[in-house]
Short mmCIF file of N, CA and C in Angstrom, two decimals:
data_model
loop_
_atom_site.label_atom_id
_atom_site.label_comp_id
_atom_site.label_asym_id
_atom_site.label_seq_id
_atom_site.Cartn_x
_atom_site.Cartn_y
_atom_site.Cartn_z
N ARG A 1339 9.48 2.85 -11.20
CA ARG A 1339 9.25 3.00 -9.78
C ARG A 1339 9.21 1.67 -9.05
N ASP A 1340 8.64 0.63 -9.72
CA ASP A 1340 8.51 -0.66 -9.07
C ASP A 1340 8.37 -1.72 -10.15
N ILE A 1341 8.75 -2.96 -9.83
CA ILE A 1341 8.69 -4.02 -10.83
C ILE A 1341 8.50 -5.38 -10.17
N VAL A 1342 7.72 -6.27 -10.81
CA VAL A 1342 7.57 -7.65 -10.33
C VAL A 1342 7.69 -8.59 -11.53
N VAL A 1343 8.11 -9.82 -11.24
CA VAL A 1343 8.20 -10.87 -12.26
C VAL A 1343 7.21 -11.95 -11.91
N LEU A 1344 6.41 -12.36 -12.91
CA LEU A 1344 5.40 -13.40 -12.72
C LEU A 1344 5.79 -14.64 -13.52
N ASN A 1345 5.64 -15.80 -12.93
CA ASN A 1345 5.88 -17.07 -13.63
C ASN A 1345 7.28 -17.16 -14.23
N GLY A 1346 8.22 -16.42 -13.68
CA GLY A 1346 9.60 -16.51 -14.15
C GLY A 1346 9.88 -15.81 -15.45
N LYS A 1347 8.86 -15.24 -16.13
CA LYS A 1347 9.12 -14.60 -17.42
C LYS A 1347 8.30 -13.33 -17.67
N ASP A 1348 7.08 -13.27 -17.17
CA ASP A 1348 6.25 -12.09 -17.38
C ASP A 1348 6.67 -11.00 -16.41
N ILE A 1349 6.71 -9.76 -16.88
CA ILE A 1349 7.17 -8.64 -16.07
C ILE A 1349 6.10 -7.56 -16.05
N VAL A 1350 5.83 -7.03 -14.87
CA VAL A 1350 4.94 -5.88 -14.73
C VAL A 1350 5.75 -4.77 -14.07
N ALA A 1351 5.74 -3.60 -14.69
CA ALA A 1351 6.52 -2.47 -14.18
C ALA A 1351 5.61 -1.28 -13.94
N ALA A 1352 5.76 -0.65 -12.77
CA ALA A 1352 5.04 0.57 -12.45
C ALA A 1352 5.92 1.74 -12.88
N THR A 1353 5.40 2.58 -13.78
CA THR A 1353 6.18 3.68 -14.33
C THR A 1353 5.37 4.98 -14.29
N ASN A 1354 6.02 6.08 -14.59
CA ASN A 1354 5.33 7.37 -14.67
C ASN A 1354 4.31 7.41 -15.81
N SER A 1355 4.48 6.53 -16.78
CA SER A 1355 3.57 6.49 -17.94
C SER A 1355 2.47 5.45 -17.79
N GLY A 1356 2.47 4.72 -16.69
CA GLY A 1356 1.44 3.71 -16.47
C GLY A 1356 2.00 2.37 -16.07
N LEU A 1357 1.14 1.37 -16.04
CA LEU A 1357 1.53 0.01 -15.69
C LEU A 1357 1.89 -0.72 -16.98
N MET A 1358 3.14 -1.12 -17.09
CA MET A 1358 3.65 -1.75 -18.30
C MET A 1358 3.77 -3.25 -18.10
N TYR A 1359 3.50 -4.03 -19.17
CA TYR A 1359 3.45 -5.49 -19.07
C TYR A 1359 4.23 -6.11 -20.23
N SER A 1360 5.09 -7.07 -19.89
CA SER A 1360 5.85 -7.79 -20.91
C SER A 1360 5.69 -9.29 -20.68
N THR A 1361 5.41 -10.02 -21.77
CA THR A 1361 5.29 -11.48 -21.68
C THR A 1361 6.49 -12.18 -22.31
N ASP A 1362 7.49 -11.40 -22.72
CA ASP A 1362 8.67 -12.00 -23.37
C ASP A 1362 9.97 -11.52 -22.73
N LYS A 1363 9.96 -11.48 -21.42
CA LYS A 1363 11.14 -11.13 -20.62
C LYS A 1363 11.67 -9.73 -20.92
N GLY A 1364 10.78 -8.82 -21.28
CA GLY A 1364 11.17 -7.43 -21.46
C GLY A 1364 11.52 -7.03 -22.88
N GLU A 1365 11.34 -7.92 -23.83
CA GLU A 1365 11.63 -7.56 -25.22
C GLU A 1365 10.62 -6.54 -25.75
N THR A 1366 9.34 -6.78 -25.47
CA THR A 1366 8.29 -5.84 -25.90
C THR A 1366 7.39 -5.54 -24.70
N TRP A 1367 6.76 -4.34 -24.71
CA TRP A 1367 5.96 -3.88 -23.60
C TRP A 1367 4.60 -3.39 -24.07
N THR A 1368 3.57 -3.62 -23.23
CA THR A 1368 2.23 -3.11 -23.47
C THR A 1368 1.81 -2.30 -22.26
N ASN A 1369 1.23 -1.11 -22.50
CA ASN A 1369 0.71 -0.30 -21.41
C ASN A 1369 -0.69 -0.82 -21.07
N ILE A 1370 -0.81 -1.50 -19.91
CA ILE A 1370 -2.09 -2.11 -19.54
C ILE A 1370 -2.95 -1.20 -18.68
N LEU A 1371 -2.36 -0.12 -18.16
CA LEU A 1371 -3.14 0.82 -17.36
C LEU A 1371 -2.42 2.17 -17.37
N GLU A 1372 -3.03 3.16 -17.97
CA GLU A 1372 -2.40 4.48 -18.07
C GLU A 1372 -2.52 5.24 -16.76
N GLY A 1373 -1.59 6.15 -16.52
CA GLY A 1373 -1.57 6.96 -15.32
C GLY A 1373 -0.20 6.90 -14.68
N THR A 1374 -0.08 7.45 -13.49
CA THR A 1374 1.18 7.38 -12.74
C THR A 1374 1.12 6.17 -11.83
N ALA A 1375 1.85 5.13 -12.19
CA ALA A 1375 1.87 3.89 -11.40
C ALA A 1375 2.99 3.98 -10.38
N MET A 1376 2.64 3.85 -9.10
CA MET A 1376 3.62 3.99 -8.03
C MET A 1376 4.20 2.65 -7.59
N GLU A 1377 3.32 1.65 -7.43
CA GLU A 1377 3.76 0.37 -6.89
C GLU A 1377 3.02 -0.77 -7.55
N VAL A 1378 3.67 -1.93 -7.56
CA VAL A 1378 3.02 -3.16 -8.01
C VAL A 1378 3.57 -4.30 -7.17
N ARG A 1379 2.67 -5.18 -6.74
CA ARG A 1379 3.03 -6.36 -5.95
C ARG A 1379 2.42 -7.59 -6.61
N ALA A 1380 3.06 -8.73 -6.43
CA ALA A 1380 2.57 -9.98 -7.01
C ALA A 1380 2.08 -10.92 -5.93
N THR A 1381 0.99 -11.63 -6.23
CA THR A 1381 0.49 -12.68 -5.33
C THR A 1381 1.03 -14.02 -5.82
N THR A 1382 0.93 -15.04 -5.01
CA THR A 1382 1.49 -16.34 -5.38
C THR A 1382 0.72 -17.01 -6.52
N ASP A 1383 -0.51 -16.57 -6.76
CA ASP A 1383 -1.30 -17.18 -7.84
C ASP A 1383 -1.17 -16.44 -9.16
N GLY A 1384 -0.24 -15.50 -9.26
CA GLY A 1384 0.00 -14.81 -10.52
C GLY A 1384 -0.80 -13.54 -10.72
N ASN A 1385 -1.60 -13.15 -9.74
CA ASN A 1385 -2.30 -11.87 -9.82
C ASN A 1385 -1.38 -10.76 -9.34
N ILE A 1386 -1.81 -9.51 -9.60
CA ILE A 1386 -1.03 -8.38 -9.12
C ILE A 1386 -1.94 -7.42 -8.36
N VAL A 1387 -1.31 -6.64 -7.51
CA VAL A 1387 -1.96 -5.53 -6.81
C VAL A 1387 -1.14 -4.31 -7.17
N ALA A 1388 -1.79 -3.31 -7.74
CA ALA A 1388 -1.06 -2.14 -8.22
C ALA A 1388 -1.69 -0.84 -7.72
N SER A 1389 -0.85 0.17 -7.56
CA SER A 1389 -1.28 1.50 -7.16
C SER A 1389 -1.04 2.44 -8.34
N VAL A 1390 -2.13 2.96 -8.90
CA VAL A 1390 -2.04 3.86 -10.05
C VAL A 1390 -2.94 5.07 -9.79
N ASP A 1391 -2.37 6.26 -9.87
CA ASP A 1391 -3.10 7.50 -9.65
C ASP A 1391 -3.88 7.49 -8.33
N GLY A 1392 -3.27 6.93 -7.28
CA GLY A 1392 -3.89 6.91 -5.96
C GLY A 1392 -4.99 5.90 -5.78
N GLN A 1393 -5.17 5.01 -6.77
CA GLN A 1393 -6.20 3.99 -6.68
C GLN A 1393 -5.57 2.60 -6.71
N ILE A 1394 -6.29 1.60 -6.17
CA ILE A 1394 -5.77 0.25 -6.11
C ILE A 1394 -6.47 -0.62 -7.15
N TYR A 1395 -5.65 -1.39 -7.88
CA TYR A 1395 -6.14 -2.31 -8.91
C TYR A 1395 -5.64 -3.70 -8.59
N ILE A 1396 -6.55 -4.69 -8.74
CA ILE A 1396 -6.21 -6.07 -8.38
C ILE A 1396 -6.70 -7.00 -9.47
N GLY A 1397 -5.90 -8.01 -9.79
CA GLY A 1397 -6.33 -9.03 -10.75
C GLY A 1397 -5.19 -9.54 -11.59
N GLU A 1398 -5.54 -10.24 -12.67
CA GLU A 1398 -4.54 -10.67 -13.63
C GLU A 1398 -4.06 -9.43 -14.39
N PRO A 1399 -2.83 -9.44 -14.88
CA PRO A 1399 -2.31 -8.23 -15.54
C PRO A 1399 -3.20 -7.71 -16.68
N THR A 1400 -3.88 -8.59 -17.39
CA THR A 1400 -4.73 -8.14 -18.49
C THR A 1400 -6.20 -8.01 -18.09
N ASN A 1401 -6.49 -8.17 -16.80
CA ASN A 1401 -7.87 -8.07 -16.32
C ASN A 1401 -7.89 -7.45 -14.92
N LEU A 1402 -7.46 -6.19 -14.83
CA LEU A 1402 -7.38 -5.51 -13.55
C LEU A 1402 -8.70 -4.84 -13.20
N VAL A 1403 -9.06 -4.92 -11.91
CA VAL A 1403 -10.30 -4.32 -11.42
C VAL A 1403 -9.95 -3.26 -10.38
N CYS A 1404 -10.55 -2.08 -10.52
CA CYS A 1404 -10.32 -1.00 -9.57
C CYS A 1404 -11.13 -1.26 -8.30
N HIS A 1405 -10.47 -1.12 -7.14
CA HIS A 1405 -11.12 -1.32 -5.85
C HIS A 1405 -11.11 -0.04 -5.03
N SER A 1406 -11.11 1.11 -5.70
CA SER A 1406 -11.10 2.41 -5.03
C SER A 1406 -12.30 3.23 -5.47
N THR A 1407 -12.74 4.11 -4.56
CA THR A 1407 -13.78 5.06 -4.93
C THR A 1407 -13.13 6.24 -5.64
N SER A 1408 -13.93 7.04 -6.28
CA SER A 1408 -13.38 8.23 -6.93
C SER A 1408 -13.30 9.40 -5.96
N GLY A 1409 -13.98 9.29 -4.83
CA GLY A 1409 -13.99 10.37 -3.84
C GLY A 1409 -13.14 10.05 -2.64
N SER A 1410 -13.36 10.78 -1.56
CA SER A 1410 -12.53 10.62 -0.37
C SER A 1410 -13.17 9.74 0.69
N ASN A 1411 -14.43 9.32 0.49
CA ASN A 1411 -15.10 8.51 1.49
C ASN A 1411 -15.27 7.07 1.02
N MET A 1412 -15.24 6.15 1.98
CA MET A 1412 -15.44 4.75 1.65
C MET A 1412 -16.88 4.51 1.20
N SER A 1413 -17.05 3.59 0.28
CA SER A 1413 -18.38 3.20 -0.18
C SER A 1413 -18.77 1.93 0.57
N GLY A 1414 -19.50 2.10 1.69
CA GLY A 1414 -19.79 0.94 2.55
C GLY A 1414 -18.48 0.40 3.06
N ASP A 1415 -18.27 -0.90 2.91
CA ASP A 1415 -16.98 -1.47 3.29
C ASP A 1415 -16.37 -2.18 2.09
N THR A 1416 -16.75 -1.76 0.88
CA THR A 1416 -16.27 -2.48 -0.29
C THR A 1416 -15.10 -1.80 -0.99
N LEU A 1417 -15.06 -0.49 -1.01
CA LEU A 1417 -14.00 0.22 -1.72
C LEU A 1417 -13.28 1.17 -0.77
N ILE A 1418 -12.02 1.44 -1.09
CA ILE A 1418 -11.27 2.40 -0.28
C ILE A 1418 -11.19 3.73 -1.04
N PRO A 1419 -10.99 4.84 -0.33
CA PRO A 1419 -10.92 6.14 -1.00
C PRO A 1419 -9.69 6.25 -1.88
N THR A 1420 -9.77 7.09 -2.87
CA THR A 1420 -8.62 7.41 -3.69
C THR A 1420 -7.67 8.30 -2.89
N ALA A 1421 -6.39 7.97 -2.90
CA ALA A 1421 -5.40 8.78 -2.20
C ALA A 1421 -5.09 10.02 -3.03
N ALA A 1422 -5.05 11.16 -2.38
CA ALA A 1422 -4.77 12.41 -3.09
C ALA A 1422 -3.31 12.52 -3.50
N GLY A 1423 -2.43 11.78 -2.81
CA GLY A 1423 -1.01 11.81 -3.13
C GLY A 1423 -0.50 10.46 -3.59
N ILE A 1424 -0.27 9.57 -2.64
CA ILE A 1424 0.29 8.25 -2.93
C ILE A 1424 -0.53 7.19 -2.21
N LEU A 1425 -0.71 6.04 -2.84
CA LEU A 1425 -1.31 4.88 -2.21
C LEU A 1425 -0.22 3.83 -2.07
N ASP A 1426 0.22 3.58 -0.84
CA ASP A 1426 1.26 2.59 -0.55
C ASP A 1426 0.57 1.25 -0.30
N ILE A 1427 1.09 0.15 -0.85
CA ILE A 1427 0.42 -1.15 -0.73
C ILE A 1427 1.38 -2.24 -0.26
N ALA A 1428 0.81 -3.28 0.36
CA ALA A 1428 1.59 -4.44 0.79
C ALA A 1428 0.67 -5.65 0.87
N ILE A 1429 1.22 -6.83 0.58
CA ILE A 1429 0.49 -8.10 0.66
C ILE A 1429 1.15 -8.93 1.75
N ALA A 1430 0.35 -9.60 2.57
CA ALA A 1430 0.91 -10.46 3.61
C ALA A 1430 1.60 -11.67 2.96
N PRO A 1431 2.88 -11.90 3.25
CA PRO A 1431 3.58 -13.05 2.66
C PRO A 1431 2.95 -14.39 3.02
N SER A 1432 2.30 -14.46 4.18
CA SER A 1432 1.72 -15.72 4.63
C SER A 1432 0.30 -15.94 4.14
N ASN A 1433 -0.32 -14.91 3.51
CA ASN A 1433 -1.71 -15.04 3.09
C ASN A 1433 -2.02 -14.00 2.02
N ASP A 1434 -2.12 -14.45 0.76
CA ASP A 1434 -2.38 -13.55 -0.36
C ASP A 1434 -3.70 -12.78 -0.24
N ASN A 1435 -4.61 -13.26 0.57
CA ASN A 1435 -5.90 -12.60 0.72
C ASN A 1435 -5.82 -11.32 1.54
N VAL A 1436 -4.74 -11.16 2.31
CA VAL A 1436 -4.60 -10.01 3.20
C VAL A 1436 -3.76 -8.94 2.50
N ILE A 1437 -4.40 -7.80 2.23
CA ILE A 1437 -3.76 -6.69 1.56
C ILE A 1437 -3.93 -5.43 2.41
N TYR A 1438 -2.89 -4.64 2.49
CA TYR A 1438 -2.94 -3.37 3.21
C TYR A 1438 -2.68 -2.22 2.24
N ALA A 1439 -3.30 -1.09 2.52
CA ALA A 1439 -3.08 0.11 1.71
C ALA A 1439 -3.03 1.32 2.63
N ALA A 1440 -2.05 2.17 2.41
CA ALA A 1440 -1.91 3.41 3.17
C ALA A 1440 -2.15 4.58 2.23
N CYS A 1441 -3.18 5.37 2.53
CA CYS A 1441 -3.48 6.56 1.74
C CYS A 1441 -2.69 7.74 2.28
N ILE A 1442 -1.97 8.42 1.41
CA ILE A 1442 -1.18 9.58 1.78
C ILE A 1442 -1.66 10.75 0.94
N ASN A 1443 -1.92 11.90 1.59
CA ASN A 1443 -2.41 13.03 0.82
C ASN A 1443 -1.26 13.83 0.21
N ALA A 1444 -1.59 14.83 -0.58
CA ALA A 1444 -0.58 15.62 -1.29
C ALA A 1444 0.32 16.41 -0.34
N SER A 1445 -0.11 16.57 0.92
CA SER A 1445 0.71 17.27 1.91
C SER A 1445 1.62 16.33 2.68
N GLY A 1446 1.56 15.03 2.35
CA GLY A 1446 2.44 14.06 2.98
C GLY A 1446 1.93 13.45 4.27
N ALA A 1447 0.67 13.68 4.62
CA ALA A 1447 0.08 13.10 5.83
C ALA A 1447 -0.78 11.89 5.45
N HIS A 1448 -0.88 10.92 6.36
CA HIS A 1448 -1.73 9.78 6.03
C HIS A 1448 -3.20 10.14 6.25
N THR A 1449 -4.03 9.63 5.38
CA THR A 1449 -5.47 9.85 5.48
C THR A 1449 -6.20 8.55 5.75
N GLY A 1450 -5.45 7.55 6.21
CA GLY A 1450 -6.05 6.28 6.59
C GLY A 1450 -5.25 5.09 6.12
N PHE A 1451 -5.19 4.08 6.98
CA PHE A 1451 -4.62 2.80 6.62
C PHE A 1451 -5.78 1.81 6.52
N TYR A 1452 -5.81 1.04 5.44
CA TYR A 1452 -6.93 0.15 5.18
C TYR A 1452 -6.43 -1.28 5.06
N ALA A 1453 -7.32 -2.22 5.40
CA ALA A 1453 -6.99 -3.64 5.32
C ALA A 1453 -8.11 -4.39 4.62
N SER A 1454 -7.72 -5.36 3.81
CA SER A 1454 -8.67 -6.28 3.19
C SER A 1454 -8.24 -7.69 3.53
N TYR A 1455 -9.21 -8.52 3.90
CA TYR A 1455 -8.91 -9.91 4.26
C TYR A 1455 -9.44 -10.88 3.22
N ASP A 1456 -9.97 -10.33 2.11
CA ASP A 1456 -10.52 -11.18 1.05
C ASP A 1456 -10.05 -10.70 -0.32
N LYS A 1457 -8.77 -10.37 -0.41
CA LYS A 1457 -8.11 -9.98 -1.66
C LYS A 1457 -8.77 -8.78 -2.33
N GLY A 1458 -9.16 -7.80 -1.52
CA GLY A 1458 -9.64 -6.54 -2.05
C GLY A 1458 -11.13 -6.43 -2.27
N ALA A 1459 -11.88 -7.49 -1.99
CA ALA A 1459 -13.34 -7.42 -2.18
C ALA A 1459 -13.99 -6.48 -1.17
N HIS A 1460 -13.49 -6.49 0.07
CA HIS A 1460 -13.99 -5.61 1.13
C HIS A 1460 -12.81 -5.00 1.86
N TRP A 1461 -13.00 -3.77 2.34
CA TRP A 1461 -11.94 -3.05 3.04
C TRP A 1461 -12.47 -2.51 4.37
N VAL A 1462 -11.58 -2.47 5.37
CA VAL A 1462 -11.90 -1.86 6.65
C VAL A 1462 -10.81 -0.85 6.99
N MET A 1463 -11.18 0.13 7.79
CA MET A 1463 -10.21 1.11 8.27
C MET A 1463 -9.36 0.45 9.35
N ALA A 1464 -8.08 0.26 9.08
CA ALA A 1464 -7.19 -0.34 10.05
C ALA A 1464 -6.66 0.68 11.05
N PHE A 1465 -6.49 1.91 10.58
CA PHE A 1465 -5.97 2.99 11.43
C PHE A 1465 -6.47 4.29 10.83
N PRO A 1466 -7.09 5.14 11.63
CA PRO A 1466 -7.82 6.29 11.07
C PRO A 1466 -6.92 7.44 10.63
N THR A 1467 -7.58 8.51 10.24
CA THR A 1467 -6.87 9.67 9.73
C THR A 1467 -6.14 10.41 10.83
N VAL A 1468 -5.28 11.32 10.42
CA VAL A 1468 -4.48 12.09 11.37
C VAL A 1468 -5.37 12.85 12.35
N THR A 1469 -6.46 13.41 11.88
CA THR A 1469 -7.30 14.24 12.76
C THR A 1469 -8.08 13.41 13.77
N ASN A 1470 -8.15 12.12 13.58
CA ASN A 1470 -8.94 11.28 14.49
C ASN A 1470 -8.12 10.29 15.30
N ASN A 1471 -6.80 10.40 15.28
CA ASN A 1471 -6.02 9.35 15.95
C ASN A 1471 -5.11 9.88 17.05
N GLN A 1472 -5.59 10.85 17.79
CA GLN A 1472 -4.86 11.37 18.95
C GLN A 1472 -3.45 11.84 18.59
N GLY A 1473 -3.28 12.40 17.41
CA GLY A 1473 -2.00 12.99 17.04
C GLY A 1473 -0.97 12.02 16.50
N ASN A 1474 -1.32 10.77 16.28
CA ASN A 1474 -0.35 9.81 15.73
C ASN A 1474 -0.16 10.05 14.24
N ASN A 1475 0.64 11.04 13.92
CA ASN A 1475 0.90 11.40 12.53
C ASN A 1475 2.06 10.55 12.04
N VAL A 1476 1.75 9.45 11.39
CA VAL A 1476 2.75 8.46 11.02
C VAL A 1476 3.82 9.05 10.09
N TYR A 1477 3.42 9.87 9.14
CA TYR A 1477 4.38 10.39 8.17
C TYR A 1477 4.88 11.79 8.50
N ASN A 1478 4.21 12.48 9.41
CA ASN A 1478 4.62 13.80 9.86
C ASN A 1478 4.84 14.78 8.69
N GLY A 1479 4.03 14.63 7.67
CA GLY A 1479 4.11 15.53 6.52
C GLY A 1479 5.15 15.16 5.48
N TYR A 1480 5.83 14.03 5.67
CA TYR A 1480 6.88 13.62 4.74
C TYR A 1480 6.50 12.38 3.91
N GLY A 1481 5.24 12.00 3.94
CA GLY A 1481 4.81 10.75 3.33
C GLY A 1481 4.92 10.68 1.82
N MET A 1482 5.02 11.81 1.14
CA MET A 1482 5.15 11.77 -0.31
C MET A 1482 6.49 11.17 -0.74
N TYR A 1483 7.50 11.23 0.13
CA TYR A 1483 8.77 10.61 -0.23
C TYR A 1483 9.35 9.73 0.87
N ASN A 1484 8.82 9.79 2.08
CA ASN A 1484 9.22 8.87 3.15
C ASN A 1484 8.05 7.92 3.41
N HIS A 1485 8.00 6.81 2.72
CA HIS A 1485 6.93 5.85 2.96
C HIS A 1485 7.39 4.44 2.63
N GLY A 1486 6.91 3.51 3.41
CA GLY A 1486 7.17 2.10 3.20
C GLY A 1486 6.21 1.30 4.04
N LEU A 1487 5.72 0.20 3.48
CA LEU A 1487 4.71 -0.62 4.15
C LEU A 1487 5.13 -2.08 4.00
N VAL A 1488 5.29 -2.79 5.14
CA VAL A 1488 5.74 -4.18 5.12
C VAL A 1488 4.89 -4.98 6.09
N VAL A 1489 4.45 -6.16 5.66
CA VAL A 1489 3.68 -7.05 6.52
C VAL A 1489 4.62 -8.07 7.14
N ASP A 1490 4.47 -8.30 8.44
CA ASP A 1490 5.27 -9.30 9.14
C ASP A 1490 5.06 -10.66 8.46
N PRO A 1491 6.13 -11.35 8.05
CA PRO A 1491 5.97 -12.62 7.34
C PRO A 1491 5.37 -13.74 8.18
N THR A 1492 5.38 -13.59 9.51
CA THR A 1492 4.82 -14.64 10.36
C THR A 1492 3.51 -14.24 11.02
N ASN A 1493 3.07 -12.98 10.79
CA ASN A 1493 1.84 -12.50 11.42
C ASN A 1493 1.14 -11.55 10.46
N GLU A 1494 0.11 -12.02 9.78
CA GLU A 1494 -0.59 -11.22 8.79
C GLU A 1494 -1.31 -10.02 9.39
N GLY A 1495 -1.48 -9.99 10.70
CA GLY A 1495 -2.15 -8.90 11.38
C GLY A 1495 -1.21 -7.83 11.91
N ARG A 1496 0.07 -7.92 11.55
CA ARG A 1496 1.05 -6.94 12.02
C ARG A 1496 1.74 -6.31 10.82
N ILE A 1497 1.69 -4.98 10.73
CA ILE A 1497 2.37 -4.29 9.64
C ILE A 1497 3.30 -3.23 10.21
N PHE A 1498 4.38 -3.00 9.48
CA PHE A 1498 5.34 -1.98 9.86
C PHE A 1498 5.28 -0.87 8.82
N VAL A 1499 5.26 0.35 9.31
CA VAL A 1499 5.13 1.52 8.44
C VAL A 1499 6.35 2.40 8.65
N LEU A 1500 7.10 2.62 7.58
CA LEU A 1500 8.23 3.52 7.64
C LEU A 1500 7.77 4.87 7.13
N GLY A 1501 7.83 5.85 8.00
CA GLY A 1501 7.48 7.21 7.63
C GLY A 1501 8.52 8.14 8.22
N TYR A 1502 8.08 9.11 8.97
CA TYR A 1502 9.00 9.98 9.70
C TYR A 1502 9.68 9.18 10.80
N ASN A 1503 8.95 8.21 11.35
CA ASN A 1503 9.46 7.24 12.32
C ASN A 1503 9.09 5.86 11.83
N LEU A 1504 9.47 4.83 12.58
CA LEU A 1504 9.05 3.47 12.28
C LEU A 1504 7.88 3.13 13.20
N TRP A 1505 6.75 2.75 12.62
CA TRP A 1505 5.54 2.43 13.37
C TRP A 1505 5.17 0.96 13.19
N LYS A 1506 4.52 0.42 14.21
CA LYS A 1506 3.94 -0.91 14.12
C LYS A 1506 2.44 -0.78 14.30
N LEU A 1507 1.67 -1.34 13.38
CA LEU A 1507 0.22 -1.42 13.52
C LEU A 1507 -0.13 -2.90 13.68
N GLU A 1508 -0.85 -3.21 14.75
CA GLU A 1508 -1.15 -4.61 15.03
C GLU A 1508 -2.63 -4.80 15.31
N ARG A 1509 -3.20 -5.81 14.64
CA ARG A 1509 -4.61 -6.11 14.83
C ARG A 1509 -4.83 -6.69 16.22
N THR A 1510 -5.88 -6.22 16.89
CA THR A 1510 -6.20 -6.71 18.22
C THR A 1510 -7.16 -7.89 18.12
N GLU A 1511 -7.43 -8.49 19.24
CA GLU A 1511 -8.36 -9.62 19.28
C GLU A 1511 -9.81 -9.16 19.33
N SER A 1512 -10.04 -7.85 19.44
CA SER A 1512 -11.40 -7.35 19.65
C SER A 1512 -12.26 -7.34 18.38
N GLY A 1513 -11.66 -7.59 17.24
CA GLY A 1513 -12.47 -7.65 16.03
C GLY A 1513 -11.69 -7.28 14.79
N VAL A 1514 -12.24 -7.64 13.66
CA VAL A 1514 -11.61 -7.35 12.39
C VAL A 1514 -11.59 -5.84 12.17
N GLY A 1515 -10.46 -5.33 11.75
CA GLY A 1515 -10.36 -3.92 11.44
C GLY A 1515 -9.91 -3.05 12.59
N TYR A 1516 -9.64 -3.63 13.75
CA TYR A 1516 -9.19 -2.85 14.89
C TYR A 1516 -7.69 -3.05 15.09
N TYR A 1517 -6.96 -1.96 15.03
CA TYR A 1517 -5.50 -2.02 15.13
C TYR A 1517 -5.01 -1.05 16.19
N ILE A 1518 -3.89 -1.41 16.80
CA ILE A 1518 -3.21 -0.54 17.75
C ILE A 1518 -1.92 -0.07 17.09
N ALA A 1519 -1.65 1.23 17.17
CA ALA A 1519 -0.44 1.79 16.58
C ALA A 1519 0.59 2.07 17.65
N GLU A 1520 1.84 1.78 17.33
CA GLU A 1520 2.93 2.04 18.27
C GLU A 1520 4.12 2.63 17.50
N ASN A 1521 4.62 3.75 17.97
CA ASN A 1521 5.82 4.36 17.41
C ASN A 1521 7.02 3.62 17.99
N LEU A 1522 7.74 2.87 17.16
CA LEU A 1522 8.85 2.05 17.65
C LEU A 1522 10.15 2.82 17.83
N THR A 1523 10.25 3.99 17.24
CA THR A 1523 11.51 4.73 17.29
C THR A 1523 11.44 6.01 18.11
N GLY A 1524 10.28 6.29 18.70
CA GLY A 1524 10.16 7.47 19.56
C GLY A 1524 10.52 8.75 18.84
N ASN A 1525 11.45 9.51 19.42
CA ASN A 1525 11.85 10.78 18.82
C ASN A 1525 12.92 10.64 17.75
N THR A 1526 13.43 9.40 17.56
CA THR A 1526 14.41 9.18 16.50
C THR A 1526 13.71 9.24 15.16
N VAL A 1527 14.24 10.04 14.25
CA VAL A 1527 13.62 10.16 12.93
C VAL A 1527 14.58 9.65 11.88
N PHE A 1528 13.99 9.20 10.77
CA PHE A 1528 14.79 8.74 9.63
C PHE A 1528 14.93 9.92 8.68
N TYR A 1529 16.11 10.50 8.68
CA TYR A 1529 16.30 11.72 7.89
C TYR A 1529 17.53 11.54 6.99
N SER A 1530 17.39 11.99 5.77
CA SER A 1530 18.51 12.05 4.85
C SER A 1530 18.51 13.41 4.20
N PRO A 1531 19.66 14.02 4.02
CA PRO A 1531 19.65 15.34 3.35
C PRO A 1531 19.15 15.25 1.91
N TYR A 1532 19.12 14.03 1.37
CA TYR A 1532 18.64 13.85 0.00
C TYR A 1532 17.21 13.31 -0.02
N TYR A 1533 16.53 13.26 1.13
CA TYR A 1533 15.14 12.84 1.25
C TYR A 1533 14.93 11.41 0.74
N ILE A 1534 15.88 10.54 1.05
CA ILE A 1534 15.75 9.13 0.64
C ILE A 1534 15.38 8.31 1.86
#
């Protein structure tokens, strides 16, 4: 599903069988985290951020720490909820400490966008759930297969979300964790007969 290369030789792959790790350019593999691994991202210091079974894991490949709760509610501001469907992740290219995660439920709707400014130690709600955001349904029920999360390389407070439409979420000056959402494509939808 996803793959990153660390230090020019170590490989971490997100697979249906778990998070796989190779230190010899893919000759041999070790399963470092069992489950359905959807995504893996690398930081500049050699750590990884991975999404496995709807939860987020951060750290060195052989020392990953879960930063998700087992339930649907946040635990204070330290952990994010487990996604019932998919957890989409992105790291700001300009700042490894800034990580975003989009929780998508099994019906394909988002259940919250979260941001961390200290490499996953604390999380804030960047954009609320579908029922609380005046109808801004980013994925429109298609999030299980129409999803993408990218951080602006020049602005760590701006993220683009590809769902049913293309959305921009931008942090305001009013405080940490406050974002404004804008649908950039209006009624234009990204549709493929093959759901790609």
